[in-house]
Structure formats: structure tokens, C-alpha cells
Short mmCIF file of C-alpha atoms in Angstrom, two decimals:
data_model
loop_
_atom_site.label_atom_id
_atom_site.label_comp_id
_atom_site.label_asym_id
_atom_site.label_seq_id
_atom_site.Cartn_x
_atom_site.Cartn_y
_atom_site.Cartn_z
CA MET A 29 -8.37 129.96 24.66
CA PHE A 30 -8.49 133.38 26.34
CA SER A 31 -8.83 131.83 29.82
CA LEU A 32 -5.87 129.52 29.12
CA ALA A 33 -3.75 132.49 28.11
CA LEU A 34 -4.69 134.28 31.33
CA ALA A 35 -3.78 131.21 33.36
CA LEU A 36 -0.37 130.98 31.70
CA LEU A 37 0.28 134.66 32.31
CA ALA A 38 -0.69 134.29 35.96
CA GLY A 39 1.92 131.59 36.49
CA PRO A 40 2.07 129.17 39.41
CA VAL A 41 0.52 129.96 42.75
CA SER A 42 3.07 130.19 45.56
CA SER A 43 2.08 129.67 49.17
CA GLU A 44 3.75 129.14 52.52
CA VAL A 45 3.56 125.57 53.78
CA THR A 46 4.15 124.26 57.28
CA LEU A 47 5.28 120.79 58.30
CA PRO A 48 4.62 119.80 61.92
CA ALA A 49 7.86 118.82 63.64
CA GLN A 50 9.56 118.81 67.03
CA PRO A 51 10.62 121.02 68.72
CA ALA A 52 9.03 123.46 66.23
CA PRO A 53 7.45 123.36 62.76
CA LEU A 54 9.39 123.39 59.49
CA TYR A 55 8.55 125.84 56.71
CA GLY A 56 8.73 126.01 52.93
CA THR A 57 7.15 127.41 49.78
CA LEU A 58 4.79 125.46 47.55
CA SER A 59 4.85 126.59 43.91
CA ALA A 60 1.94 124.90 42.20
CA PRO A 61 0.84 125.24 38.59
CA ASP A 62 -2.76 124.38 37.83
CA SER A 63 -3.26 120.59 37.79
CA PRO A 64 0.43 119.69 38.23
CA ALA A 65 1.75 116.62 36.44
CA ALA A 66 4.08 115.81 39.36
CA VAL A 67 5.49 117.34 42.53
CA ALA A 68 9.05 117.55 43.88
CA VAL A 69 10.79 118.66 47.07
CA ILE A 70 13.96 120.73 46.64
CA LEU A 71 16.51 119.86 49.33
CA PRO A 72 19.11 122.58 50.08
CA GLY A 73 22.87 122.21 50.24
CA SER A 74 25.11 122.52 53.27
CA GLY A 75 25.42 125.38 55.71
CA PRO A 76 22.83 128.11 56.30
CA THR A 77 21.24 127.72 52.85
CA ASP A 78 17.58 128.74 52.74
CA ARG A 79 14.66 127.61 50.61
CA ASP A 80 15.61 129.91 47.71
CA GLY A 81 19.22 128.69 47.65
CA ASN A 82 20.63 131.76 49.37
CA SER A 83 22.96 132.04 52.33
CA PRO A 84 24.34 134.81 54.55
CA MET A 85 27.76 133.49 53.53
CA GLY A 86 27.68 135.53 50.32
CA VAL A 87 25.25 133.47 48.21
CA SER A 88 22.24 135.27 46.74
CA ALA A 89 21.84 133.40 43.46
CA SER A 90 18.26 132.22 44.20
CA THR A 91 19.00 128.93 42.44
CA TYR A 92 16.15 126.99 44.06
CA ARG A 93 13.55 129.69 43.40
CA LEU A 94 14.62 129.81 39.75
CA LEU A 95 14.50 126.01 39.52
CA ALA A 96 11.01 125.98 41.02
CA GLU A 97 9.88 128.56 38.47
CA GLY A 98 11.43 126.59 35.62
CA LEU A 99 9.71 123.40 36.71
CA ALA A 100 6.37 125.12 37.22
CA ALA A 101 6.55 126.25 33.60
CA GLN A 102 6.63 122.55 32.72
CA GLY A 103 3.65 121.70 34.91
CA ILE A 104 5.63 120.39 37.89
CA ALA A 105 4.88 121.62 41.40
CA THR A 106 7.66 122.02 43.95
CA VAL A 107 8.10 122.53 47.66
CA ARG A 108 11.36 124.26 48.47
CA ILE A 109 12.26 124.22 52.13
CA ASP A 110 14.09 125.96 54.93
CA LYS A 111 15.86 123.01 56.49
CA ARG A 112 15.84 122.39 60.21
CA GLY A 113 17.66 125.20 62.05
CA ILE A 114 17.73 127.61 59.08
CA ALA A 115 15.72 130.77 58.25
CA ALA A 116 12.00 130.30 59.03
CA SER A 117 12.74 126.79 60.37
CA ALA A 118 15.37 128.11 62.81
CA ALA A 119 13.36 127.21 65.91
CA ALA A 120 13.31 123.54 64.86
CA GLY A 121 17.09 123.31 64.98
CA PRO A 122 18.63 121.45 67.90
CA ALA A 123 21.82 122.49 69.63
CA GLU A 124 24.79 121.81 67.36
CA ALA A 125 25.96 118.95 69.56
CA ASP A 126 22.58 117.21 69.11
CA LEU A 127 22.33 117.46 65.31
CA ARG A 128 22.71 114.30 63.24
CA PHE A 129 22.60 113.79 59.46
CA ASP A 130 19.69 111.37 59.87
CA ALA A 131 17.50 114.28 60.98
CA TYR A 132 17.75 115.87 57.54
CA ALA A 133 16.91 112.56 55.85
CA ALA A 134 13.87 112.06 58.09
CA ASP A 135 12.70 115.58 57.31
CA ALA A 136 13.10 114.91 53.57
CA ARG A 137 10.84 111.88 53.84
CA ALA A 138 8.27 113.86 55.80
CA TRP A 139 8.36 116.70 53.26
CA ALA A 140 7.88 114.20 50.42
CA ALA A 141 4.74 112.87 52.07
CA GLU A 142 3.45 116.40 52.72
CA ALA A 143 4.19 117.60 49.19
CA ALA A 144 2.45 114.55 47.72
CA ARG A 145 -0.58 115.16 49.92
CA ARG A 146 -0.86 118.82 48.99
CA ALA A 147 -0.46 118.13 45.26
CA GLY A 148 -2.86 115.19 45.33
CA LYS A 149 -0.16 112.77 44.16
CA PRO A 150 0.85 109.37 45.56
CA CYS A 151 4.50 110.42 45.86
CA ALA A 152 6.95 113.29 45.40
CA TRP A 153 10.36 113.49 43.78
CA LEU A 154 13.38 114.49 45.85
CA ILE A 155 15.62 117.07 44.16
CA GLY A 156 18.83 117.26 46.17
CA HIS A 157 21.39 119.95 45.40
CA SER A 158 25.00 119.68 46.65
CA GLU A 159 24.80 118.14 50.15
CA GLY A 160 21.05 117.89 49.56
CA ALA A 161 21.83 115.10 47.07
CA LEU A 162 23.31 113.04 49.90
CA VAL A 163 20.26 113.85 52.05
CA ALA A 164 18.04 112.51 49.26
CA LEU A 165 20.09 109.33 49.01
CA LYS A 166 20.02 108.79 52.76
CA ALA A 167 16.26 109.39 52.78
CA VAL A 168 15.65 106.34 50.57
CA GLU A 169 18.16 104.05 52.28
CA GLY A 170 16.86 100.55 52.88
CA GLY A 171 14.61 100.33 49.85
CA PRO A 172 10.85 100.99 49.72
CA ASN A 173 9.30 100.92 53.18
CA ALA A 174 6.66 102.70 55.21
CA ASP A 175 9.01 105.64 55.83
CA ASN A 176 10.02 106.41 52.25
CA ASP A 177 7.23 105.05 50.05
CA LYS A 178 6.22 108.63 49.24
CA VAL A 179 9.41 109.18 47.19
CA CYS A 180 8.91 108.79 43.41
CA GLY A 181 12.60 109.05 42.50
CA LEU A 182 15.75 111.12 42.88
CA ILE A 183 17.20 114.14 41.09
CA LEU A 184 20.82 114.59 42.20
CA LEU A 185 22.31 117.96 41.22
CA SER A 186 25.95 118.91 41.87
CA GLY A 187 26.21 116.08 44.38
CA ALA A 188 29.36 114.38 45.63
CA GLY A 189 29.92 110.82 44.44
CA ARG A 190 32.49 109.90 47.09
CA PRO A 191 32.41 109.83 50.90
CA ALA A 192 32.91 113.22 52.53
CA GLY A 193 36.15 112.10 54.15
CA VAL A 194 37.71 111.48 50.74
CA VAL A 195 36.67 114.91 49.48
CA LEU A 196 37.75 116.64 52.69
CA ARG A 197 41.19 115.05 52.51
CA GLU A 198 41.61 116.39 48.99
CA GLN A 199 40.59 119.87 50.08
CA LEU A 200 42.77 119.84 53.19
CA GLU A 201 45.76 118.53 51.24
CA LYS A 202 45.48 121.54 48.94
CA GLY A 203 44.51 124.18 51.48
CA LEU A 204 46.26 123.45 54.79
CA PRO A 205 49.78 124.46 55.80
CA GLU A 206 52.02 121.42 56.03
CA PRO A 207 52.23 121.34 59.88
CA LEU A 208 48.43 121.06 60.15
CA LYS A 209 47.93 118.26 57.65
CA ALA A 210 48.94 115.37 59.90
CA PRO A 211 46.69 116.36 62.85
CA ALA A 212 43.80 117.13 60.47
CA PHE A 213 44.04 113.74 58.77
CA ALA A 214 44.39 112.01 62.14
CA ALA A 215 41.23 113.76 63.39
CA LEU A 216 39.34 112.71 60.26
CA THR A 217 40.38 109.09 60.76
CA GLU A 218 39.15 109.11 64.36
CA LEU A 219 35.82 110.68 63.43
CA GLU A 220 35.30 108.23 60.55
CA ALA A 221 35.78 105.44 63.09
CA GLY A 222 33.09 106.95 65.28
CA ARG A 223 35.41 108.35 67.92
CA THR A 224 35.49 111.98 69.07
CA VAL A 225 38.69 114.01 69.19
CA ALA A 226 39.29 115.58 72.59
CA ASP A 227 41.69 118.39 71.75
CA PRO A 228 41.76 119.40 68.10
CA PRO A 229 44.42 122.03 67.32
CA PRO A 230 43.00 125.57 67.72
CA ALA A 231 43.74 126.26 64.05
CA LEU A 232 41.38 123.41 63.13
CA ALA A 233 38.61 124.33 65.57
CA ALA A 234 36.30 125.64 62.83
CA LEU A 235 36.17 122.18 61.27
CA PHE A 236 36.66 119.89 64.28
CA ARG A 237 35.21 121.78 67.27
CA PRO A 238 33.79 119.35 69.84
CA SER A 239 30.17 120.45 69.36
CA VAL A 240 30.17 119.59 65.65
CA GLN A 241 31.94 116.24 65.99
CA PRO A 242 28.79 114.14 66.61
CA TYR A 243 27.35 115.47 63.36
CA LEU A 244 30.58 114.74 61.51
CA ILE A 245 30.57 111.18 62.88
CA SER A 246 27.04 110.73 61.46
CA TRP A 247 28.02 112.22 58.09
CA LEU A 248 31.56 111.13 57.25
CA PRO A 249 30.93 107.37 56.78
CA LEU A 250 28.13 107.91 54.25
CA ASP A 251 29.07 106.70 50.77
CA PRO A 252 26.77 108.28 48.17
CA ALA A 253 27.70 105.76 45.47
CA ALA A 254 26.91 102.82 47.77
CA LEU A 255 23.60 104.38 48.77
CA LEU A 256 22.71 104.90 45.12
CA ALA A 257 23.70 101.36 44.14
CA ALA A 258 21.16 100.06 46.66
CA TYR A 259 18.31 102.24 45.34
CA ASP A 260 15.87 100.86 42.75
CA GLY A 261 13.95 103.98 41.71
CA PRO A 262 14.50 106.34 38.77
CA VAL A 263 17.53 108.63 39.14
CA PHE A 264 18.74 111.72 37.27
CA ILE A 265 22.30 112.96 37.87
CA GLY A 266 23.05 116.51 36.76
CA GLN A 267 26.53 118.05 36.90
CA GLY A 268 28.14 121.19 35.50
CA THR A 269 31.59 121.10 33.94
CA THR A 270 32.76 124.35 35.59
CA ASP A 271 31.69 123.40 39.12
CA LEU A 272 34.42 124.53 41.54
CA GLN A 273 33.09 122.41 44.44
CA VAL A 274 32.08 119.07 42.96
CA GLY A 275 33.76 117.52 39.93
CA ILE A 276 32.70 115.51 36.92
CA ALA A 277 34.40 112.52 38.55
CA ASP A 278 31.79 112.65 41.31
CA ALA A 279 28.92 112.55 38.83
CA GLN A 280 30.59 109.69 36.99
CA ALA A 281 31.06 107.79 40.26
CA LEU A 282 27.34 108.12 40.94
CA ALA A 283 26.46 107.04 37.41
CA ALA A 284 28.75 104.02 37.69
CA ALA A 285 26.94 102.98 40.86
CA ASP A 286 23.60 102.93 39.02
CA PRO A 287 23.93 102.08 35.32
CA ARG A 288 20.21 102.76 34.84
CA ALA A 289 20.55 106.36 36.01
CA THR A 290 20.45 109.23 33.55
CA LEU A 291 23.66 111.33 33.64
CA LYS A 292 23.63 114.82 32.18
CA LEU A 293 26.80 116.93 32.06
CA TRP A 294 26.06 120.60 31.45
CA ASP A 295 28.91 122.31 29.64
CA GLY A 296 30.01 125.61 31.19
CA VAL A 297 27.66 125.30 34.17
CA ASN A 298 28.86 125.82 37.75
CA HIS A 299 27.87 124.53 41.19
CA ILE A 300 24.83 126.79 41.49
CA LEU A 301 23.63 125.70 38.05
CA LYS A 302 24.42 128.93 36.23
CA THR A 303 26.53 129.58 33.16
CA ALA A 304 30.03 130.42 34.36
CA PRO A 305 33.63 130.20 33.18
CA ALA A 306 36.15 127.97 34.91
CA ALA A 307 38.12 131.01 36.12
CA ARG A 308 37.53 131.17 39.87
CA ALA A 309 36.75 134.88 40.36
CA ALA A 310 34.26 135.11 37.52
CA ASN A 311 32.71 131.79 38.50
CA LEU A 312 32.16 132.88 42.10
CA ALA A 313 30.73 136.22 40.98
CA THR A 314 27.63 134.37 39.78
CA TYR A 315 26.91 133.29 43.36
CA ALA A 316 25.83 136.84 44.18
CA ASP A 317 23.69 137.49 41.11
CA PRO A 318 20.02 136.56 41.52
CA ALA A 319 19.22 138.26 38.20
CA LEU A 320 21.34 135.71 36.33
CA PRO A 321 19.03 132.91 35.13
CA LEU A 322 19.70 129.22 35.50
CA ALA A 323 21.88 127.87 32.70
CA PRO A 324 19.86 126.92 29.63
CA GLY A 325 18.72 123.32 29.76
CA VAL A 326 19.01 122.73 33.50
CA ALA A 327 15.37 123.12 34.50
CA GLU A 328 14.25 121.73 31.14
CA ASP A 329 16.31 118.54 31.48
CA VAL A 330 15.14 117.97 35.06
CA GLY A 331 11.53 118.59 34.15
CA ALA A 332 11.67 116.35 31.09
CA PHE A 333 13.11 113.50 33.16
CA ILE A 334 10.44 113.84 35.84
CA ARG A 335 7.63 113.93 33.31
CA ALA A 336 9.04 110.95 31.38
CA ASN A 337 9.54 108.83 34.49
CA ASP A 338 6.61 109.82 36.65
CA GLU A 339 4.22 106.87 36.64
CA HIS A 340 1.57 108.53 38.72
#
């Protein structure tokens, strides 16, 4: 009894893990409780988001570290990763013009195999947050095969349920001055059709600069609901009701695509999975507060689903 108490006090063991890749290795953190019941890979959201869920763009909420700790308390190991081109994995990032969405999906599959190997399990769960949810869905495209047979199932947190072009149009309609809307929508249409745009207006360069267009062409046509409808494994969809970036309608679109999926709506929880009001300023203030814990129930619901559906 005394040794068990000491083990619980000690908590999970965290260690740096390396995944061989070209042109340089990828890096992450393995948080492993003693004799884990299952293992999962936490896939980061868009932009320069690191393994802990932080970003130089004003995000220091440590959402992924807190999620890993919450899952470890339930006996579930995790590998949280610096994606290709970010933080410790910076050297593995290609030039912007050479990046494609498929690269993230391939890395997710490779991390699943590595996490399963390190935890001594036949497969690993993919936990995708925000854009990471789409990465997880793309990683299992095509059904079970030699590339993705190390994926146990999917946990989709704060993930879009509609193609990016649909969401972008909504955002641009609300945020762009009227004279820029027509050229922005025209550029989106061209990119969705797989064609580059030679001279985007300077005011739209941040979104449509030539070097990022190949990536956009690889990303815009992806339909998360269609990808989910084609997937046969267990799926958990988690969405907060005060998320300023992804709405309840997205979670419902995902759930409609897979009637067997488990949908959990967390009341008063925002995009980074913390308790937050709907008011924008107070909501965004949580993004810079690593001391604020995850909202009650988030890690517990995810962990309970994994433990209930893990057949290994």
C-alpha cells in the first residue's frame, strides 16, 4: 500500500522522444504512467503551436500539457509533439512553398506507430485539437491499411466540421472591408479548384501569398465530415459552447457524419478547453493563463472514452 501511494505521488514519468524523419528528426514528450492502459498522440492545432499547446502568437495556456497530465492520472500515456517546422522540430520543416497538409497526416501515422511501440501497445489513439482534428481525420483516410493500422481511434477536440473554405468565407465576410471581399472570394475559388493565384491584392498577401498557396490547395478541399463518414473506428467529438473559433454546428456536423460517434458538448468551455465566458475579451484572456486548469470534465470524459473503447 505504501509503495502504491509513493507511485501515485510520483506521477507519470515524462521523457523526450525522437521520431526519425527527413530532413531532420521530429520531437515530442512521452508522459507515461506505470503500466498504461492505453496510449495517445496529441496533435497540435494550426500555426506555430508547440507540444504543450503554446504559441508565440500570444497563447501560453499549456492546454496539451494539462491534457496529458489529466490523462496520465487515468492511466493513459500520451505523446505530445512539436509538429514539423515548429519548436524542437523546426529543422524538419520544409520551405513554406514545399509544405503540404499530407505531411502532417503522415507524421501523425508515424507518431502513432512510435507511441504504440514505446508503450508496448498494438496501436495509439489520435487526439486532434483544432486543426489537429483534421490532421487526425486525414491520417486515417482510406480505411485500415499498412500505413494507419497503428491508430486505435480518434478524439476530435474543437475541430471544424466543414471544409476550410466554407469557414474562411464566413470569417472573411465578417472581417474584410467590402472592396476586398470579391477578390478574396475569387482567390479562394481558384485555390479550391487547385489553381494558384498569380497576383493577390497586397492587402490579402498574409492569407494568399504565393508561397503558401500550394499548402492551401492541399488543405482547402478537405471535408472533415466526409472523412469521418468514411472512418470505421471509435470516435469521440468534444466541443465547448463558448468556443470563439469553432462552433457547436461544426461538432454537430461531425456527429451527423458518424452516428456511432460520441458527442460531448462542454457548457461554458472555450477553444482551448478552459472554462470561459462568451464575452470575447474575458474568453481570450484564458489563452495566456497556464495556471488556469482545463475545464472540469474535459480530460475525464476523454479518458473515460478511451478506456471504455480501447480493445487492446
